Coordinates of C-alpha atoms and ligand atoms in Angstrom, one line a residue:
M1 CA 10.0 9.4 -21.6
A2 CA 7.1 10.7 -23.8
S3 CA 5.3 13.8 -22.5
I4 CA 1.9 13.3 -20.9
K5 CA -1.4 14.5 -22.3
G6 CA -2.5 17.8 -20.8
S7 CA -6.2 16.8 -20.3
A8 CA -8.5 13.8 -19.7
N9 CA -12.1 13.3 -18.9
V10 CA -11.5 11.1 -15.9
V11 CA -8.2 10.6 -14.1
I12 CA -7.7 7.5 -12.0
I13 CA -4.9 7.7 -9.5
G14 CA -3.3 4.3 -8.9
G15 CA -3.0 1.2 -11.1
G16 CA -3.7 -1.6 -8.5
V17 CA -6.6 -4.0 -8.9
I18 CA -9.0 -1.2 -7.8
G19 CA -7.9 1.5 -10.2
L20 CA -7.7 -0.9 -13.1
T21 CA -11.2 -2.4 -12.4
I22 CA -12.7 1.1 -12.3
A23 CA -11.0 2.1 -15.5
R24 CA -12.3 -1.0 -17.2
A25 CA -15.8 -0.5 -15.9
L26 CA -15.9 3.2 -17.1
A27 CA -14.6 2.3 -20.5
L28 CA -17.2 -0.5 -20.8
Q29 CA -19.9 2.0 -20.0
G30 CA -18.7 4.2 -22.9
V31 CA -16.8 6.8 -20.9
R32 CA -14.1 8.2 -23.2
D33 CA -10.8 9.7 -22.5
V34 CA -10.0 7.9 -19.2
C35 CA -6.5 8.2 -18.0
L36 CA -5.0 5.9 -15.3
I37 CA -1.8 7.2 -13.6
E38 CA 0.4 4.8 -11.9
R39 CA 3.6 5.7 -9.9
A40 CA 5.4 2.5 -10.9
T41 CA 3.8 -0.2 -13.1
P42 CA 0.2 -1.6 -12.9
G43 CA -0.2 -4.1 -10.0
A44 CA 3.2 -3.1 -8.4
E45 CA 1.9 -3.1 -4.8
A46 CA -0.6 -4.9 -2.6
S47 CA -2.6 -6.3 -5.5
S48 CA 0.3 -8.5 -6.6
A49 CA 1.2 -9.4 -3.1
A50 CA -2.2 -10.9 -2.3
A51 CA -3.2 -14.5 -2.0
G52 CA -6.3 -14.1 -4.3
M53 CA -8.7 -15.7 -1.8
L54 CA -12.4 -14.7 -2.3
L55 CA -13.6 -15.7 1.1
P56 CA -16.5 -13.6 2.5
Q57 CA -18.0 -16.4 4.5
V58 CA -14.9 -17.9 6.1
E59 CA -14.2 -15.2 8.6
A60 CA -17.6 -13.6 8.9
D61 CA -19.3 -13.4 12.3
A62 CA -22.5 -11.7 11.1
Q63 CA -24.6 -10.9 8.1
D64 CA -23.9 -7.2 8.1
D65 CA -23.7 -4.8 5.1
F66 CA -20.0 -5.5 4.5
F67 CA -20.7 -9.2 4.4
T68 CA -23.5 -8.7 1.9
L69 CA -21.3 -6.6 -0.4
A70 CA -18.4 -9.0 -0.2
C71 CA -20.7 -12.0 -1.1
Q72 CA -22.1 -10.0 -4.1
S73 CA -18.6 -9.2 -5.3
R74 CA -17.5 -12.8 -5.0
D75 CA -20.5 -13.9 -6.9
L76 CA -19.6 -11.5 -9.8
Y77 CA -16.3 -13.4 -10.3
P78 CA -17.5 -16.2 -12.7
S79 CA -18.9 -13.6 -15.2
F80 CA -16.0 -11.2 -14.6
A81 CA -13.4 -14.0 -15.3
A82 CA -15.3 -15.1 -18.4
A83 CA -15.5 -11.5 -19.8
L84 CA -11.8 -10.9 -19.1
H85 CA -11.0 -14.2 -20.9
E86 CA -13.0 -13.2 -23.9
E87 CA -11.5 -9.7 -24.0
T88 CA -7.9 -10.7 -23.5
G89 CA -7.4 -14.4 -23.9
I90 CA -6.0 -14.5 -20.3
D91 CA -7.3 -17.1 -18.0
I92 CA -7.4 -15.6 -14.5
E93 CA -7.6 -19.2 -13.0
L94 CA -10.7 -18.8 -11.0
D95 CA -10.7 -21.9 -8.9
T96 CA -14.1 -22.9 -7.6
T97 CA -13.0 -26.0 -5.6
G98 CA -13.9 -24.2 -2.3
T99 CA -12.3 -23.6 1.0
L100 CA -11.7 -25.9 4.0
Y101 CA -11.6 -24.2 7.3
L102 CA -9.8 -26.3 9.9
A103 CA -10.2 -26.4 13.7
L104 CA -6.9 -27.4 15.2
T105 CA -7.8 -26.9 18.9
E106 CA -10.9 -27.2 21.0
H107 CA -11.1 -23.4 21.0
D108 CA -11.0 -23.3 17.2
Q109 CA -13.8 -26.0 17.2
Q110 CA -16.1 -23.8 19.3
E111 CA -15.4 -20.9 16.9
I112 CA -16.2 -22.9 13.8
E113 CA -19.4 -24.3 15.3
K114 CA -20.6 -20.8 16.0
R115 CA -19.8 -19.8 12.4
Y116 CA -21.6 -22.9 11.1
E117 CA -24.7 -22.2 13.3
W118 CA -25.3 -18.6 12.1
Q119 CA -24.5 -19.3 8.5
S120 CA -26.6 -22.4 8.2
R121 CA -29.4 -20.6 10.0
A122 CA -29.1 -17.9 7.3
R123 CA -29.2 -20.6 4.7
L124 CA -25.7 -19.9 3.4
P125 CA -23.8 -22.7 1.8
V126 CA -21.6 -24.3 4.5
E127 CA -21.0 -27.9 5.6
L128 CA -19.8 -29.1 9.0
L129 CA -17.4 -32.0 8.4
S130 CA -16.1 -34.7 10.6
V131 CA -12.3 -35.1 10.7
A132 CA -12.6 -38.2 8.5
E133 CA -14.7 -36.3 5.9
A134 CA -12.2 -33.4 5.9
R135 CA -9.3 -35.9 5.5
E136 CA -11.0 -37.6 2.7
L137 CA -11.1 -34.2 0.9
E138 CA -7.6 -33.3 1.8
P139 CA -5.4 -36.1 3.0
C140 CA -2.5 -33.7 3.8
I141 CA -4.3 -32.1 6.8
S142 CA -2.7 -32.3 10.3
E143 CA -3.4 -35.2 12.7
S144 CA -4.4 -32.5 15.2
T145 CA -7.4 -31.5 13.2
V146 CA -10.5 -31.7 15.4
G147 CA -13.1 -30.6 12.9
A148 CA -13.7 -28.6 9.7
L149 CA -16.1 -26.5 7.7
L150 CA -16.4 -26.6 4.0
F151 CA -17.3 -23.4 2.3
P152 CA -18.1 -24.5 -1.3
N153 CA -18.7 -20.9 -2.6
D154 CA -15.5 -19.3 -1.1
I155 CA -13.0 -19.6 -3.9
Q156 CA -9.8 -18.2 -5.2
V157 CA -8.3 -16.4 -8.2
E158 CA -4.7 -16.0 -9.5
N159 CA -4.5 -12.3 -8.7
R160 CA -1.3 -11.7 -10.8
R161 CA -3.0 -13.1 -13.8
L162 CA -6.0 -11.0 -12.9
L163 CA -3.8 -7.9 -13.0
S164 CA -2.4 -8.8 -16.4
A165 CA -5.9 -9.4 -17.8
L166 CA -7.1 -6.1 -16.4
A167 CA -4.2 -4.1 -17.7
N168 CA -4.6 -5.8 -21.1
S169 CA -8.3 -5.2 -21.1
V170 CA -8.1 -1.5 -20.3
N171 CA -5.4 -1.0 -22.9
K172 CA -7.6 -2.6 -25.5
L173 CA -10.5 -0.5 -24.4
G174 CA -8.5 2.7 -25.1
V175 CA -7.7 3.8 -21.5
D176 CA -4.5 5.9 -21.4
I177 CA -2.2 4.1 -18.9
V178 CA 0.5 6.5 -17.8
T179 CA 3.2 4.6 -15.8
Q180 CA 6.2 5.8 -13.8
T181 CA 4.3 8.9 -12.9
N182 CA 3.3 10.2 -9.5
V183 CA 0.2 12.2 -8.8
D184 CA 1.4 14.8 -6.2
S185 CA -1.8 16.7 -5.7
L186 CA -5.4 17.4 -6.8
I187 CA -6.1 20.8 -8.3
V188 CA -9.3 22.1 -6.9
Q189 CA -11.0 25.4 -7.8
G190 CA -13.9 26.5 -5.6
N191 CA -15.4 23.2 -4.7
R192 CA -14.6 21.4 -8.0
V193 CA -11.8 19.2 -9.2
T194 CA -10.1 20.8 -12.2
G195 CA -7.1 18.6 -12.6
V196 CA -4.2 16.7 -11.0
Q197 CA -0.6 17.8 -10.6
T198 CA 1.9 15.0 -11.4
N199 CA 5.7 15.0 -11.3
R200 CA 5.6 15.2 -15.1
G201 CA 3.1 18.0 -15.5
R202 CA -0.5 18.9 -15.0
I203 CA -3.5 17.1 -16.4
E204 CA -6.8 18.9 -16.5
C205 CA -9.9 16.8 -15.7
S206 CA -13.3 17.2 -14.2
V207 CA -13.3 13.8 -12.4
A208 CA -10.5 12.3 -10.3
V209 CA -10.6 8.9 -8.5
I210 CA -8.3 8.2 -5.6
A211 CA -7.4 4.5 -5.9
A212 CA -3.8 4.8 -4.5
G213 CA -4.1 2.1 -1.9
S214 CA -1.9 2.7 1.2
W215 CA -0.6 5.9 -0.3
S216 CA -4.0 7.5 -0.8
G217 CA -3.6 9.9 2.1
F218 CA -0.4 11.4 0.6
I219 CA -2.2 13.0 -2.3
K220 CA -2.4 16.7 -1.4
S221 CA -5.3 18.9 -2.1
S222 CA -5.5 22.7 -2.4
S223 CA -9.0 22.6 -0.7
P224 CA -9.6 22.2 3.0
C225 CA -11.2 18.8 2.3
K226 CA -9.3 16.1 4.1
I227 CA -8.5 13.0 2.1
P228 CA -9.1 9.9 4.3
E229 CA -6.2 8.6 6.3
I230 CA -5.2 5.2 5.1
E231 CA -2.7 3.1 7.2
P232 CA -0.6 0.4 5.6
V233 CA -0.8 -3.0 7.3
R234 CA 2.0 -5.3 6.2
G235 CA 1.4 -8.8 5.1
Q236 CA 4.2 -11.3 4.4
M237 CA 3.9 -14.4 2.3
V238 CA 5.9 -17.5 1.7
C239 CA 5.7 -19.4 -1.6
L240 CA 6.5 -23.1 -1.6
E241 CA 6.5 -25.5 -4.5
A242 CA 4.5 -28.7 -4.5
R243 CA 4.6 -31.0 -7.5
P244 CA 2.2 -32.8 -7.5
Q245 CA 0.1 -30.1 -5.8
L246 CA -0.5 -30.9 -2.1
T247 CA -4.1 -29.7 -1.8
R248 CA -7.0 -28.9 -4.1
H249 CA -8.9 -26.6 -1.7
V250 CA -7.7 -23.4 -0.1
I251 CA -7.1 -24.6 3.5
Y252 CA -7.6 -22.0 6.2
S253 CA -7.1 -22.0 9.9
P254 CA -7.7 -19.2 12.5
R255 CA -3.9 -18.5 12.3
G256 CA -2.9 -19.1 8.7
Y257 CA -3.7 -20.4 5.2
L258 CA -2.5 -22.5 2.3
V259 CA -3.5 -21.5 -1.3
P260 CA -2.7 -24.0 -4.1
R261 CA -1.9 -22.6 -7.5
R262 CA -2.3 -24.5 -10.8
D263 CA 1.4 -24.3 -11.7
G264 CA 2.5 -26.0 -8.4
R265 CA 3.1 -22.9 -6.3
L266 CA 1.6 -23.2 -2.8
L267 CA 1.2 -19.9 -1.0
A268 CA 1.4 -19.7 2.8
G269 CA 0.2 -16.6 4.6
S270 CA 0.3 -14.3 6.2
T271 CA 1.1 -11.7 8.9
S272 CA -0.8 -8.5 9.9
E273 CA 1.7 -5.9 11.1
R274 CA 1.3 -2.1 11.7
V275 CA 4.9 -1.1 10.9
G276 CA 4.3 1.8 8.5
F277 CA 5.7 1.6 5.0
A278 CA 8.4 -1.0 5.9
K279 CA 7.7 -3.4 3.0
Y280 CA 10.1 -6.2 3.6
V281 CA 10.0 -9.8 4.8
T282 CA 11.4 -10.5 8.3
A283 CA 12.8 -13.6 10.0
G284 CA 10.0 -13.4 12.6
G285 CA 7.3 -13.0 9.9
I286 CA 8.5 -15.9 7.8
S287 CA 8.9 -18.1 10.9
T288 CA 5.3 -17.3 12.1
I289 CA 3.9 -18.1 8.6
L290 CA 5.7 -21.4 8.4
R291 CA 4.7 -22.4 11.9
N292 CA 1.0 -21.8 11.1
A293 CA 1.3 -23.5 7.7
L294 CA 3.0 -26.6 9.3
E295 CA 0.2 -26.6 11.9
I296 CA -2.3 -27.0 9.0
S297 CA -0.2 -29.6 7.2
P298 CA 3.1 -31.0 8.5
A299 CA 3.5 -32.4 4.9
I300 CA 4.8 -29.0 3.8
A301 CA 8.0 -29.6 5.8
T302 CA 9.9 -31.1 2.9
L303 CA 8.8 -28.6 0.2
P304 CA 11.2 -26.1 -1.2
I305 CA 10.6 -22.4 -0.5
V306 CA 10.8 -20.7 -3.9
D307 CA 9.9 -17.1 -3.0
T308 CA 8.9 -14.7 -0.2
W309 CA 7.4 -11.2 -0.4
A310 CA 5.6 -8.5 1.6
G311 CA 2.8 -6.1 0.6
L312 CA 0.9 -3.2 2.3
R313 CA -2.8 -3.6 2.8
P314 CA -4.6 -0.3 2.8
M315 CA -6.7 0.1 6.0
S316 CA -9.0 3.0 6.7
A317 CA -9.8 4.3 10.2
D318 CA -12.8 1.9 10.7
G319 CA -11.3 -0.9 8.6
L320 CA -14.0 -0.6 5.9
P321 CA -13.5 0.5 2.3
V322 CA -13.9 4.2 1.5
L323 CA -16.0 4.2 -1.7
G324 CA -17.8 6.8 -3.8
R325 CA -18.3 10.5 -4.1
C326 CA -16.6 13.1 -1.9
D327 CA -19.3 15.3 -0.4
E328 CA -17.1 18.4 -0.2
I329 CA -15.5 18.4 -3.7
D330 CA -17.4 17.9 -6.9
G331 CA -15.7 15.5 -9.2
L332 CA -13.7 13.7 -6.5
F333 CA -14.3 10.0 -5.9
Y334 CA -12.7 7.6 -3.5
A335 CA -12.0 3.9 -4.0
T336 CA -9.5 3.0 -1.3
G337 CA -9.2 1.3 2.1
H338 CA -9.9 -2.2 0.8
Y339 CA -7.6 -3.6 3.5
R340 CA -7.7 -7.5 3.4
N341 CA -10.3 -7.7 0.7
G342 CA -9.3 -5.7 -2.4
I343 CA -9.2 -8.6 -4.7
L344 CA -12.5 -9.9 -3.5
L345 CA -14.2 -6.5 -3.7
A346 CA -12.7 -5.4 -7.0
P347 CA -15.6 -6.4 -9.4
L348 CA -18.2 -4.7 -7.2
T349 CA -16.1 -1.6 -6.6
G350 CA -15.6 -1.2 -10.3
E351 CA -19.4 -1.4 -10.8
L352 CA -20.3 0.9 -8.0
V353 CA -17.7 3.6 -8.5
S354 CA -18.1 3.7 -12.3
K355 CA -21.9 4.0 -12.0
A356 CA -21.5 6.8 -9.4
I357 CA -19.2 8.7 -11.8
V358 CA -21.4 8.1 -14.9
S359 CA -24.5 9.3 -13.0
S360 CA -22.7 12.4 -11.7
K361 CA -21.9 13.4 -15.3
R362 CA -25.6 13.3 -16.4
Ligands
LIG401 C1 0.0 -10.6 1.9 C2 -1.4 -10.1 1.5 C3 -2.4 -11.0 1.2 C4 -3.6 -10.6 0.7 N1 -4.5 -11.5 0.4 C5 -5.7 -11.1 -0.1 C6 -6.7 -12.0 -0.5 O1 -6.5 -13.3 -0.4 N2 -7.9 -11.6 -1.0 C7 -8.2 -10.3 -1.1 O2 -9.3 -9.9 -1.5 N3 -7.3 -9.3 -0.7 C8 -6.1 -9.7 -0.2 N4 -5.1 -8.8 0.2 C9 -5.5 -7.4 0.1 C10 -5.4 -6.8 -1.3 O3 -4.1 -7.1 -1.8 C11 -5.6 -5.3 -1.2 O4 -6.8 -5.0 -0.6 C12 -5.7 -4.7 -2.7 O5 -4.7 -5.1 -3.4 C13 -5.8 -3.2 -2.7 O6 -5.8 -2.8 -4.0 P1 -5.5 -1.3 -4.4 O7 -5.6 -1.2 -5.9 O8 -6.4 -0.4 -3.6 O9 -4.0 -1.0 -3.8 P2 -2.6 -1.4 -4.5 O10 -2.6 -2.7 -5.1 O11 -1.6 -1.1 -3.4 O12 -2.5 -0.3 -5.6 C14 -2.3 1.1 -5.4 C15 -1.5 1.6 -6.6 O13 -1.4 3.0 -6.5 C16 -0.1 3.4 -6.9 N5 0.1 4.8 -6.3 C17 0.1 5.1 -5.0 N6 0.3 6.5 -4.9 C18 0.3 7.0 -6.1 C19 0.4 8.3 -6.6 N7 0.4 9.4 -5.8 N8 0.4 8.5 -8.0 C20 0.3 7.4 -8.8 N9 0.2 6.1 -8.4 C21 0.1 5.9 -7.1 C22 0.8 2.4 -6.3 O14 2.0 2.3 -7.0 C23 0.0 1.1 -6.5 O15 0.3 0.4 -7.7 C24 -3.9 -9.2 0.6 C25 -2.9 -8.2 0.8 C26 -1.6 -8.7 1.3 C27 -0.5 -7.7 1.5

């Protein structure tokens, strides 16, 4: 393995969707000598495990700050996808068909009506559909459907293609991507970052960004500053194959979802389990996902299962992303805790964190 460079201007720790998006945004703003350090390979963890749904409206109960940011990030996707396509030739398969949210019980129906009321009052794009209208859009939905909402602006992206495009883009932009290398600790002198210690040597830098997903809290620091605790929340996924594809929309219910991919894969998710770093699929997890997917569409019963996997969503103490400058240590930035929404929030996170870094250097 080649030796690593001893210094960089900015070191980004973690090559998931968040680290890669920040690296690209910095390089596009003209920041030179950016080094991204990834323990395994880019996109090895949660970012590849995700379903790629960009759904700020589907589950939102109120128009709070998080909701506003999430909508802003979703709305950056068309230009983000076009720019990545131009830079790399990779189509990230942004699918703007929209999302159908099914009510499958009377209780679900009360919930979706509440969601429809506040969102239509806020003049957000949402339609209340009859069962017949929903079935006309997606004939595969269950006979038990009692109502549905259509969210035309809640869309999806092929997140694994997104990761390939980002890795390709940052490579072309001259970011130094160092793989198979673990950052063990930050080196802090006084109240300033002066470098990072990796298992392959030390890299001097004046800016370090912690974008290490569920492992962010393991990076040690020689200063008393406490790096935020991030807890992994396991999500399992089942991948079916449907040729021809069963649905055009993402179909969501309060208990599960189906996400159609262009190549015939049909993703069914997911679970939400606080089981530490145990990143494997379980019989119980797969059984729950399939039960919830069959509730949405009994038509999946005859489809082959072609893959299963699990990933670890990075969750902060309050469930919200931890973004921006560390108050105690100059040169330290956080971009972690994206929990269930890292793919959705990536474009905005890239913009916000890169701008904060650039302005701190002025
Ligand atoms: C089943 C499932 C479904 C999901 N569906 C969606 C969805 O539909 N929409 C959505 O928006 N989000 C979804 N998510 C959430 C999304 O995947 C995460 O929020 C997002 O991937 C977090 O990105 P990240 O870059 O912070 O973390 P990660 O992708 O986990 O990347 C962190 C990287 O840091 C590296 N690393 C860790 N420690 C170190 C170290 N010390 N040194 C060097 N490298 C290190 C890791 O190897 C890893 O590659 C889903 C997640 C799961 C598990």
